[in-house]
XYZ file of N, CA and C in Angstrom:
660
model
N -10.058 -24.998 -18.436
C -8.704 -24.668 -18.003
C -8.624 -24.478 -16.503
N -10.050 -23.646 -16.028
C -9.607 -23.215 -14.538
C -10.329 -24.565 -13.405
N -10.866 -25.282 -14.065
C -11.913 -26.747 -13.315
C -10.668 -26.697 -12.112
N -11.151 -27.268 -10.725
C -10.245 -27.859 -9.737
C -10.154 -29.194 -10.118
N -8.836 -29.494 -9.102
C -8.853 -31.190 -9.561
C -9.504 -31.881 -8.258
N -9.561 -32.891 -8.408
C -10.653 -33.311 -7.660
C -9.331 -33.636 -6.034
N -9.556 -33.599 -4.532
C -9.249 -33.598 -3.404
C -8.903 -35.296 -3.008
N -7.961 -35.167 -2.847
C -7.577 -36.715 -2.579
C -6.927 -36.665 -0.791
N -6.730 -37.837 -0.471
C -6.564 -38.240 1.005
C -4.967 -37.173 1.033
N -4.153 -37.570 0.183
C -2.617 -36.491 0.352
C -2.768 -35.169 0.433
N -4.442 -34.819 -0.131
C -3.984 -33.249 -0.111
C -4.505 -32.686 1.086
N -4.695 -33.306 1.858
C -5.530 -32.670 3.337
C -4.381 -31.615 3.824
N -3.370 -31.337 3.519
C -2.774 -30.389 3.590
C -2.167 -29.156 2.910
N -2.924 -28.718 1.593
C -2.960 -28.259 0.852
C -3.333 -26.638 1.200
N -2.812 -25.610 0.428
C -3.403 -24.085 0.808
C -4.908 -24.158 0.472
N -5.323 -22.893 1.129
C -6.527 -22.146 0.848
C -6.504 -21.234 0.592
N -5.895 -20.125 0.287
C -5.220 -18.669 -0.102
C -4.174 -18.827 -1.386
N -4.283 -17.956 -2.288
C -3.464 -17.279 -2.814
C -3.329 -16.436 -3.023
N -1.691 -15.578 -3.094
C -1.729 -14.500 -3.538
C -0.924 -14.532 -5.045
N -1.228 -13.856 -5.594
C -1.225 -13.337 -7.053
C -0.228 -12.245 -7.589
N 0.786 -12.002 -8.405
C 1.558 -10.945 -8.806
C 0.628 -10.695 -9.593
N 1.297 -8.862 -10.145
C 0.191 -8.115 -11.186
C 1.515 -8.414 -12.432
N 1.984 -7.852 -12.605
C 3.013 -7.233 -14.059
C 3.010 -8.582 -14.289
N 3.509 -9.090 -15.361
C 3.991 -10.580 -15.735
C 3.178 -11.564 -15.333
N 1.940 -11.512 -14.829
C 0.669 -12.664 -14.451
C -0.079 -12.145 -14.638
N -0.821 -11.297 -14.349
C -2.042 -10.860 -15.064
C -2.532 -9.881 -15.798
N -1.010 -9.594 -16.355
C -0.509 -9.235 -17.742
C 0.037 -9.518 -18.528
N 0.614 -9.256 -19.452
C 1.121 -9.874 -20.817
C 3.048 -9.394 -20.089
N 3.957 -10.235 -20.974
C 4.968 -10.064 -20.056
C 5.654 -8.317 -19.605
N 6.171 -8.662 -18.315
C 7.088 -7.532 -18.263
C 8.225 -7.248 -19.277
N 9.031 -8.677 -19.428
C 10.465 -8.151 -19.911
C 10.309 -7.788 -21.738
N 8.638 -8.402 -22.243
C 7.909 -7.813 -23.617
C 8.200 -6.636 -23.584
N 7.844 -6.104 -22.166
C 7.520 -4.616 -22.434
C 8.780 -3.893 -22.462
N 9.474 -4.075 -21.452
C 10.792 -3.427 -21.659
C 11.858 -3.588 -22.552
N 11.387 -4.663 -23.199
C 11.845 -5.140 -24.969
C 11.417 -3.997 -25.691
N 10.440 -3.988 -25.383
C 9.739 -3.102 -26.612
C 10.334 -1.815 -26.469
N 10.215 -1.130 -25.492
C 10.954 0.117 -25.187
C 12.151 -0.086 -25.281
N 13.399 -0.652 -25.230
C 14.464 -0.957 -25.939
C 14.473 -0.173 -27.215
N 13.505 -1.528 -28.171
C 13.514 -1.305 -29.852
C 12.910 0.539 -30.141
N 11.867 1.049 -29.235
C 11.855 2.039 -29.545
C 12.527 3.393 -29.542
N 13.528 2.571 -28.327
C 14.939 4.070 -28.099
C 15.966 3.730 -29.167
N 15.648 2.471 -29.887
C 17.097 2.551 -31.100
C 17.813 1.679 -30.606
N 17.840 1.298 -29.244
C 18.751 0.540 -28.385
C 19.208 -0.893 -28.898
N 19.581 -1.953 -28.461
C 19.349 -2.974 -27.920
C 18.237 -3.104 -27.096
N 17.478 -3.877 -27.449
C 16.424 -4.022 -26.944
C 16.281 -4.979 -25.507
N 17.432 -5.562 -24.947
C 18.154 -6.105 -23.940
C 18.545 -4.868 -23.429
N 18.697 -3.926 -23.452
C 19.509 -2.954 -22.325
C 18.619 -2.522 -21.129
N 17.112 -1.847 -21.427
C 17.122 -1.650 -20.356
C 16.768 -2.610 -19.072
N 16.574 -3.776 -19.549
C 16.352 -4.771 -18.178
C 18.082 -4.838 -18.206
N 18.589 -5.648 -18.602
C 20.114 -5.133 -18.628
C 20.904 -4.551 -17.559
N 20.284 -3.005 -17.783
C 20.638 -1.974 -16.993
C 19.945 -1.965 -15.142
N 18.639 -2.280 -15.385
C 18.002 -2.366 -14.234
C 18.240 -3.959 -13.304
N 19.676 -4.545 -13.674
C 20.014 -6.224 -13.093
C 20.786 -6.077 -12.611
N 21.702 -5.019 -13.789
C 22.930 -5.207 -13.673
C 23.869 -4.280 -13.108
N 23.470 -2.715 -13.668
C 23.717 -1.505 -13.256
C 23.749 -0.781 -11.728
N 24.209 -0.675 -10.989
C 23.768 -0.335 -9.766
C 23.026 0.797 -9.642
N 23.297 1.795 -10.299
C 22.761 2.957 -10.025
C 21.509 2.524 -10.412
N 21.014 2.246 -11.474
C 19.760 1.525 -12.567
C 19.144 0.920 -11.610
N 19.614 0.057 -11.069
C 18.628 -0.977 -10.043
C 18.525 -0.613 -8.659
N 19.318 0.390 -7.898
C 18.962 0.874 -6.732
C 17.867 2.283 -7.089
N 17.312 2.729 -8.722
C 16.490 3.722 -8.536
C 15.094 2.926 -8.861
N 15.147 1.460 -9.531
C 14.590 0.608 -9.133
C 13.452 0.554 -8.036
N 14.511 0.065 -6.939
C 13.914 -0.375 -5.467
C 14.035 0.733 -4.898
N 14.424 1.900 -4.847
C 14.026 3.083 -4.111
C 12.248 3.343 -4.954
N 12.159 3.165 -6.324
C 10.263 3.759 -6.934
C 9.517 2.568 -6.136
N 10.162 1.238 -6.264
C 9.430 0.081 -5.699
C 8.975 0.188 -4.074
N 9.484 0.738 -3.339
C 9.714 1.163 -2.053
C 8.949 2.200 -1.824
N 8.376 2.811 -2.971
C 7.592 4.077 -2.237
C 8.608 5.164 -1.824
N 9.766 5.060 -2.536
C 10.403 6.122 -1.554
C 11.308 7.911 -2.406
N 11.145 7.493 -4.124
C 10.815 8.001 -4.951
C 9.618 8.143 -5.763
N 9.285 8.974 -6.882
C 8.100 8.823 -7.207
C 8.463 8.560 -8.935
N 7.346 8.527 -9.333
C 7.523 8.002 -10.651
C 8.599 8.622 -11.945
N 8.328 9.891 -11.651
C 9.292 11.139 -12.401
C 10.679 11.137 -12.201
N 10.819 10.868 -10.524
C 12.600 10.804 -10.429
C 13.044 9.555 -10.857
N 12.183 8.480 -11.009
C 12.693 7.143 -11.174
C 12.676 7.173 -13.259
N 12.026 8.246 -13.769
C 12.078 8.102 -15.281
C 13.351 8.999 -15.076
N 13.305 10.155 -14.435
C 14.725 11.234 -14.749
C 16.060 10.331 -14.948
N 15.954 9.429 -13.466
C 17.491 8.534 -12.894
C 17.565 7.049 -13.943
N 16.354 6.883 -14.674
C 17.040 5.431 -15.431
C 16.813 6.073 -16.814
N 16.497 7.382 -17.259
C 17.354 8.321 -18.854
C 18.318 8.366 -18.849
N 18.911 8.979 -17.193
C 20.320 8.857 -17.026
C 21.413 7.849 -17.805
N 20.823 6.881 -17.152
C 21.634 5.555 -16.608
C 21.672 5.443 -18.754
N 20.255 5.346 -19.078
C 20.436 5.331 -20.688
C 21.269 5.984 -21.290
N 21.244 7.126 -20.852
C 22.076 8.093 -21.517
C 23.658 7.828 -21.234
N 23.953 7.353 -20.418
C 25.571 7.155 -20.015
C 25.537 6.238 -20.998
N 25.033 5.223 -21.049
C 25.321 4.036 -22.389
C 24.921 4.373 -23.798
N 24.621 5.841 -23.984
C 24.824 6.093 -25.402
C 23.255 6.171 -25.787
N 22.564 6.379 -25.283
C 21.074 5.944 -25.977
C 20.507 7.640 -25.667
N 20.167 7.830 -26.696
C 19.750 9.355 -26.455
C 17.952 9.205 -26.071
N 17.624 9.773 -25.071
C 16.389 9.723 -24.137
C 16.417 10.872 -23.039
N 14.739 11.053 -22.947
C 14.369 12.034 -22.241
C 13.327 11.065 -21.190
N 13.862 11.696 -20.073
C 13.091 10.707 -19.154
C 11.620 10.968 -19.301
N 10.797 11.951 -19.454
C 9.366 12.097 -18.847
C 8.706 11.042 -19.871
N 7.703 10.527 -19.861
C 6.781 9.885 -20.296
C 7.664 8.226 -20.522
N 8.502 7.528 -19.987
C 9.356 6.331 -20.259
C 8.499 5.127 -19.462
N 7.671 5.665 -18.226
C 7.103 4.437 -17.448
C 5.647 4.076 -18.279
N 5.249 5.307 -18.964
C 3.806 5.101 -19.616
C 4.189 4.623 -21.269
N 5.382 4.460 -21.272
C 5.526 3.776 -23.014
C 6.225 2.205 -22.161
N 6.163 1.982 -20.996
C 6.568 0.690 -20.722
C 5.317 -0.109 -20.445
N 4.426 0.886 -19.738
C 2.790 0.583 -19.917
C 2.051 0.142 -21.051
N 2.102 1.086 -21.925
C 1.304 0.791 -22.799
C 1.282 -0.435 -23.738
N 2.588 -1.287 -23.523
C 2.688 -2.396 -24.620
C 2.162 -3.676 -23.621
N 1.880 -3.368 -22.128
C 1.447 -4.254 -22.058
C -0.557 -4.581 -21.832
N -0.631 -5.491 -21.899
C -1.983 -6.325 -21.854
C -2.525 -6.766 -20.669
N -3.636 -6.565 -20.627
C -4.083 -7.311 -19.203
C -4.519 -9.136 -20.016
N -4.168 -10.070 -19.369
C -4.331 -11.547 -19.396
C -5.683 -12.135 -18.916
N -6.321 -12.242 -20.012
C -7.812 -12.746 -19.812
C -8.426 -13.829 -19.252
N -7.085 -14.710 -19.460
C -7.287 -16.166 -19.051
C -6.912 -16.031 -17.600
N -5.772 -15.517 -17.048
C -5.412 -15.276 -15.405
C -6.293 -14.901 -15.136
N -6.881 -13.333 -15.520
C -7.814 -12.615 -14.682
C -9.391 -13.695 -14.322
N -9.471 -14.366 -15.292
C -10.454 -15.156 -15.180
C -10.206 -16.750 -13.879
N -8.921 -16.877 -14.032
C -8.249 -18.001 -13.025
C -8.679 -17.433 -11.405
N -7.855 -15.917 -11.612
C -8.806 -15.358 -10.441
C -9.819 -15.217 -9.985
N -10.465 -15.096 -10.613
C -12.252 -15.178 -10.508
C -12.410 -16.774 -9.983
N -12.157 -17.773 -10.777
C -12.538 -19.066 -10.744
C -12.340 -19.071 -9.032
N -10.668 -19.370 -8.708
C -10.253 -19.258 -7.301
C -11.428 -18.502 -6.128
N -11.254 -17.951 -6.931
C -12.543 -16.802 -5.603
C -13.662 -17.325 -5.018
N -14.177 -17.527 -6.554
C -15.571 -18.325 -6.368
C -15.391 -19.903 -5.916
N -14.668 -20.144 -6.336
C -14.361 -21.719 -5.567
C -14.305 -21.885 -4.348
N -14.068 -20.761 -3.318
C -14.264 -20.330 -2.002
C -12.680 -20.032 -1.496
N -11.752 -20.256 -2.098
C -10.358 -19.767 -1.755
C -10.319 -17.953 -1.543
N -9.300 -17.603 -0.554
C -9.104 -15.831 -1.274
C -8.042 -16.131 -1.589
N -7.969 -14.857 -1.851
C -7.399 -14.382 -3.242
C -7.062 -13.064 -2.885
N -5.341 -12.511 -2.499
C -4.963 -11.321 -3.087
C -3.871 -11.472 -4.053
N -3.715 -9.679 -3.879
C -2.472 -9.416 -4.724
C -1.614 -8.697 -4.171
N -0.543 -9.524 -4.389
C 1.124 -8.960 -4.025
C 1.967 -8.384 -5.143
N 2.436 -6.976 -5.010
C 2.950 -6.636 -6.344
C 3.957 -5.530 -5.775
N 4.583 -5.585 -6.735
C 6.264 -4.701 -6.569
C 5.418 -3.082 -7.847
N 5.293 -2.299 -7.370
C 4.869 -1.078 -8.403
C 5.681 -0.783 -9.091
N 5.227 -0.056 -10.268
C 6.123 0.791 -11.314
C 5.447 1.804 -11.770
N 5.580 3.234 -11.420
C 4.768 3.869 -12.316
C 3.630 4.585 -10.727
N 3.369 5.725 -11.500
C 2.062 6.195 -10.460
C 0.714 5.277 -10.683
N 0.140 5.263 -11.779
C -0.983 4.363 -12.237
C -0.698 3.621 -12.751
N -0.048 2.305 -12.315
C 0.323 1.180 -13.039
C -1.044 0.098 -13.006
N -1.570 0.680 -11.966
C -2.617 -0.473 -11.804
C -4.525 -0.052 -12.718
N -3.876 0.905 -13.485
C -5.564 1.624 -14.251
C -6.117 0.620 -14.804
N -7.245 0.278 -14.882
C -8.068 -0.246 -15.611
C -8.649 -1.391 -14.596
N -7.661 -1.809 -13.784
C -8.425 -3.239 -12.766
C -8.651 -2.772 -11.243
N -9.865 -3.421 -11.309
C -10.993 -2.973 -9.808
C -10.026 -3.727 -9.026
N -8.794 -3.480 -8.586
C -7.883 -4.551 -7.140
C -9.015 -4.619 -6.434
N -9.849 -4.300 -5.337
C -10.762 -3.854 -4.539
C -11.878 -5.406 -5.049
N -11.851 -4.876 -6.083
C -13.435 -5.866 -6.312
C -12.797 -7.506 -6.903
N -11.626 -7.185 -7.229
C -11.137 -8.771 -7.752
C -10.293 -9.739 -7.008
N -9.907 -8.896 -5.543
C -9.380 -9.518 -4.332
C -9.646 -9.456 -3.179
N -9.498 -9.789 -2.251
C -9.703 -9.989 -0.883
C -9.012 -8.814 -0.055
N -7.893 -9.069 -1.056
C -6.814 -8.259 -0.027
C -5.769 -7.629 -1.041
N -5.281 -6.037 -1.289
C -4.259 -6.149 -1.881
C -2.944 -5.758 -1.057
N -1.736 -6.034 -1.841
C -0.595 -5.393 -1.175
C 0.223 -4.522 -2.315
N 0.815 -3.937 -2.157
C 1.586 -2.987 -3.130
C 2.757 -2.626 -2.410
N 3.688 -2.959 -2.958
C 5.268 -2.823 -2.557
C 5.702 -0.823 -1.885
N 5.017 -0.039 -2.859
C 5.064 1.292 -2.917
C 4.119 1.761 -1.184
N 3.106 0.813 -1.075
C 2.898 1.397 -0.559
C 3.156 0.608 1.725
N 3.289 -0.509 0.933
C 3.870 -0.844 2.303
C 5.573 -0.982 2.653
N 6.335 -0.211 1.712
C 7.674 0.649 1.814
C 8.614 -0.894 1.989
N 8.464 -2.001 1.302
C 9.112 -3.234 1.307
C 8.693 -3.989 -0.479
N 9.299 -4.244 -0.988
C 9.292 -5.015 -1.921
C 9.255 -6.322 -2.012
N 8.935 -7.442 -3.039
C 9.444 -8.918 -3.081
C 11.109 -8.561 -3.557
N 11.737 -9.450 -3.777
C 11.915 -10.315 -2.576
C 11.784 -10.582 -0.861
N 11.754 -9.312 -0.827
C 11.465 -9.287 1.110
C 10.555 -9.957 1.614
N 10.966 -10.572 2.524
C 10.232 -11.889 3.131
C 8.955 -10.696 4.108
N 9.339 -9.738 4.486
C 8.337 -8.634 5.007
C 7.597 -8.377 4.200
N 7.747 -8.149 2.897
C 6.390 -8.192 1.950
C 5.645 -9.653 1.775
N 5.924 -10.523 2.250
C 5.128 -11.862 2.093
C 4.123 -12.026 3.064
N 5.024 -11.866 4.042
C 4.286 -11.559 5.121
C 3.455 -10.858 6.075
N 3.130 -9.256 5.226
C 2.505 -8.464 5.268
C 1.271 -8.801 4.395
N 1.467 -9.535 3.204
C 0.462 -9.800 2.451
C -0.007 -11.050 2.688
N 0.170 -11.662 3.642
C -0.296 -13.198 4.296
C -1.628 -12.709 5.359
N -0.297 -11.527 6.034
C -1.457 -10.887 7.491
C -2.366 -10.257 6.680
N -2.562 -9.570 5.731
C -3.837 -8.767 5.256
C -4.765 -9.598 4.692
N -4.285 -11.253 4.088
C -5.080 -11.741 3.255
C -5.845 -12.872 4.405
N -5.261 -12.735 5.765
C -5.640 -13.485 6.807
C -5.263 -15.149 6.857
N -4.005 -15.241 6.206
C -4.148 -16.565 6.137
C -2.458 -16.856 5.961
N -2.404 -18.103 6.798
C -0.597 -18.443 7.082
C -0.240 -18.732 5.832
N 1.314 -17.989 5.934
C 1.958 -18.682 5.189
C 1.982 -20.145 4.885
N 2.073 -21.000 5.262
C 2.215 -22.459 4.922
C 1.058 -22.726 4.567
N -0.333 -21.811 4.076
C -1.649 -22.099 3.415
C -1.364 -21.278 2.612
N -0.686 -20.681 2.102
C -0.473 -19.682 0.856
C 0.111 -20.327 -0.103
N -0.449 -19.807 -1.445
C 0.472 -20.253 -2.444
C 0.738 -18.785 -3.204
N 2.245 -18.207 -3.685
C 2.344 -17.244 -4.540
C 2.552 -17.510 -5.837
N 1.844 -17.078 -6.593
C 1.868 -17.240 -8.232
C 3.197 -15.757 -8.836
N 3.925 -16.330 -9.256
C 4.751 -15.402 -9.673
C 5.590 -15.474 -11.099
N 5.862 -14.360 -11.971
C 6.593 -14.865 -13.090
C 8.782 -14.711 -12.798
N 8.481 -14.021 -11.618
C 9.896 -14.301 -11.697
C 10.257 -15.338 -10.501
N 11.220 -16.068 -10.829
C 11.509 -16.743 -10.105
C 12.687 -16.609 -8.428
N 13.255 -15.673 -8.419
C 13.925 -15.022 -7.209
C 12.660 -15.112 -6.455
N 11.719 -14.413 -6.583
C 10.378 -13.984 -5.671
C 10.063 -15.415 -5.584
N 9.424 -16.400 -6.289
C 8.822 -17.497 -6.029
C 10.407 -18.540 -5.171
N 11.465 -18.046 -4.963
C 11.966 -18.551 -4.321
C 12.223 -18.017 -3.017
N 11.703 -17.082 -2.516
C 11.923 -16.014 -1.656
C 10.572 -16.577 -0.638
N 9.468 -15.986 -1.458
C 8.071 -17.018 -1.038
C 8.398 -18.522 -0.505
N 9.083 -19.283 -0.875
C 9.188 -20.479 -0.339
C 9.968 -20.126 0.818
N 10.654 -19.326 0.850
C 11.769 -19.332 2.328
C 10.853 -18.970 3.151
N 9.319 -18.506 3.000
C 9.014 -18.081 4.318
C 7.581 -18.629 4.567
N 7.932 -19.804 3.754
C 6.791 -20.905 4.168
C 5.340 -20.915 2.985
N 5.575 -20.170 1.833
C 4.554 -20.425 0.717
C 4.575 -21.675 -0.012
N 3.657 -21.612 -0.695
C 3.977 -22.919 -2.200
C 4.249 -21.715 -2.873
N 4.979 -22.111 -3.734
C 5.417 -20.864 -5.114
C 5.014 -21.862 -5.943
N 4.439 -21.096 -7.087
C 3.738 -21.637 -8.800
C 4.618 -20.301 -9.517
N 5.616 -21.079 -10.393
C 6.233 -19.806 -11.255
C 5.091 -19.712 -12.539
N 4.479 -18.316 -12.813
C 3.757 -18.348 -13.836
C 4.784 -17.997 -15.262
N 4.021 -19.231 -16.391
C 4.731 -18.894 -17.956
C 3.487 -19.102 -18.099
N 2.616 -19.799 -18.580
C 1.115 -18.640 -19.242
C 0.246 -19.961 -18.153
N -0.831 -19.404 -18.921
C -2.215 -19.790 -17.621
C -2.499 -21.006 -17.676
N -2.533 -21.432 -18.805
C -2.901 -22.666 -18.571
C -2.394 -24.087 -17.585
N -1.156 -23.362 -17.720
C 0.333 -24.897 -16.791
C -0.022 -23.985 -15.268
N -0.226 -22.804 -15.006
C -0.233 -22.327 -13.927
C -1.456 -22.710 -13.387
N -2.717 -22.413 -14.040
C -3.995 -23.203 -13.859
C -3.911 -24.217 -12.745
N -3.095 -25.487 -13.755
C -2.765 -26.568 -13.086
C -2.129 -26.941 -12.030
N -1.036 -26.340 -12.092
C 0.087 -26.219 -10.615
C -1.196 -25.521 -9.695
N -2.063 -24.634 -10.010
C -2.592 -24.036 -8.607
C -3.479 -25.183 -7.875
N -4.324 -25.358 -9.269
C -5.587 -26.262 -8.845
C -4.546 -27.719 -7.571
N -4.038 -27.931 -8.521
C -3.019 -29.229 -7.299
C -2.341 -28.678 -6.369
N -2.628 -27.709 -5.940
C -1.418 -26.973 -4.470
C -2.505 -26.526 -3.880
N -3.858 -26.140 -4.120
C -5.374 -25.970 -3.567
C -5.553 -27.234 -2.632
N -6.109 -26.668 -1.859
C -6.890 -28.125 -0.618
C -8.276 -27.800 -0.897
N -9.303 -29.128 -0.472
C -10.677 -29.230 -1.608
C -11.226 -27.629 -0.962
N -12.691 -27.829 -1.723
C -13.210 -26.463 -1.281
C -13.209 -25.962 0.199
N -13.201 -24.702 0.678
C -12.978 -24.490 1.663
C -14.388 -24.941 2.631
N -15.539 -24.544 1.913
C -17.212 -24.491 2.267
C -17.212 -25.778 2.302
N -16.693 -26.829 1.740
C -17.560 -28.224 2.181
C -16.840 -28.489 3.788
């Protein structure tokens, strides 16, 4: 699945870097999860992404947790709220760790990453946070080059300042970057500021789109 494809005369201009989303790529999906928490408040199981698109209040407490500029607790207090105005009876504390728990880490990505690495490309990660420990269980440190985290460099994706903060840390231009992403706003956002965007739907088609947006090994 993760083999490169072999370097032809067109691709002499191809990236050497990628960066990588966490939630929805090298995990099992986001909007699964917030499905799931739906079905478990009784809800519609569409409401709370719903709420966090569509809602203003919902989606500006959003990008204020994404931003680093609330913390995890006020952002469960302010979207119980937002539930609770639409009828759904909920208590905010523990809502980001039952959005956690349904999801999966992706064996086949995490392994795509690896492949990339060792193939001589880097490799970080660009990610929008949710949650105080959203990231438990994976060594960022030991499985990238470089990470970025929305929370903590006080800019989110879409922001072309988060692309580009995570270009400068991963040492490598935009127009040699490629971002792997499952939503598509971001992988169109990434292109405005000079990436390849690969929208990820599972690993294997993404595999492919990377390996062909790769320029040959970096070491030969």
């Amino acid at each position: 699945m993760t083999s490169p494809a072999p370097a032809s005369a067109e691709n002499d201009h191809r990236a050497t870097a990628v960066l990588f989303d966490f939630g929805g790529v090298l995990t099992s999906s986001v909007f699964g999860a917030f499905e799931a928490l739906g079905a478990s408040l009784g809800c519609d199981p569409r409401l709370p992404l719903r709420l966090l698109g569509q809602d203003s209040d919902a989606r500006a407490l959003l990008i204020a947790h994404e931003e680093g500029r609330i913390g995890e607790r006020q952002f469960e207090q302010g979207f119980a709220a937002r539930l609770r105005h639409h009828g759904v009876d909920v208590n905010g504390s523990g809502l980001v760790r039952r959005i956690q728990s349904t999801m999966r880490a992706d064996d086949d990505m995490i392994r795509l990453v690896a492949d990339v690495r060792a193939a001589g490309f880097r490799v970080g990660l660009l990610s929008n946070s949710l949650g105080d420990d959203c990231y438990a269980g994976f060594d960022l440190d030991e499985m990238f080059d470089a990470v970025t985290i929305s929370g903590e460099i006080r800019t989110r994706k879409p922001s072309a300042r988060a692309y580009e903060i995570a270009c400068a840390r991963l040492g490598s231009d935009p127009e040699a970057t490629v971002m792997v992403d499952d939503l598509r706003q971001n992988i169109v956002a990434a292109e405005g500021v000079g990436l390849t965007g690969v929208l990820h739907r599972e690993a294997s088609d993404t595999a492919r789109q990377l390996w062909g947006a790769l320029g040959p090994h970096p070491t030969f």
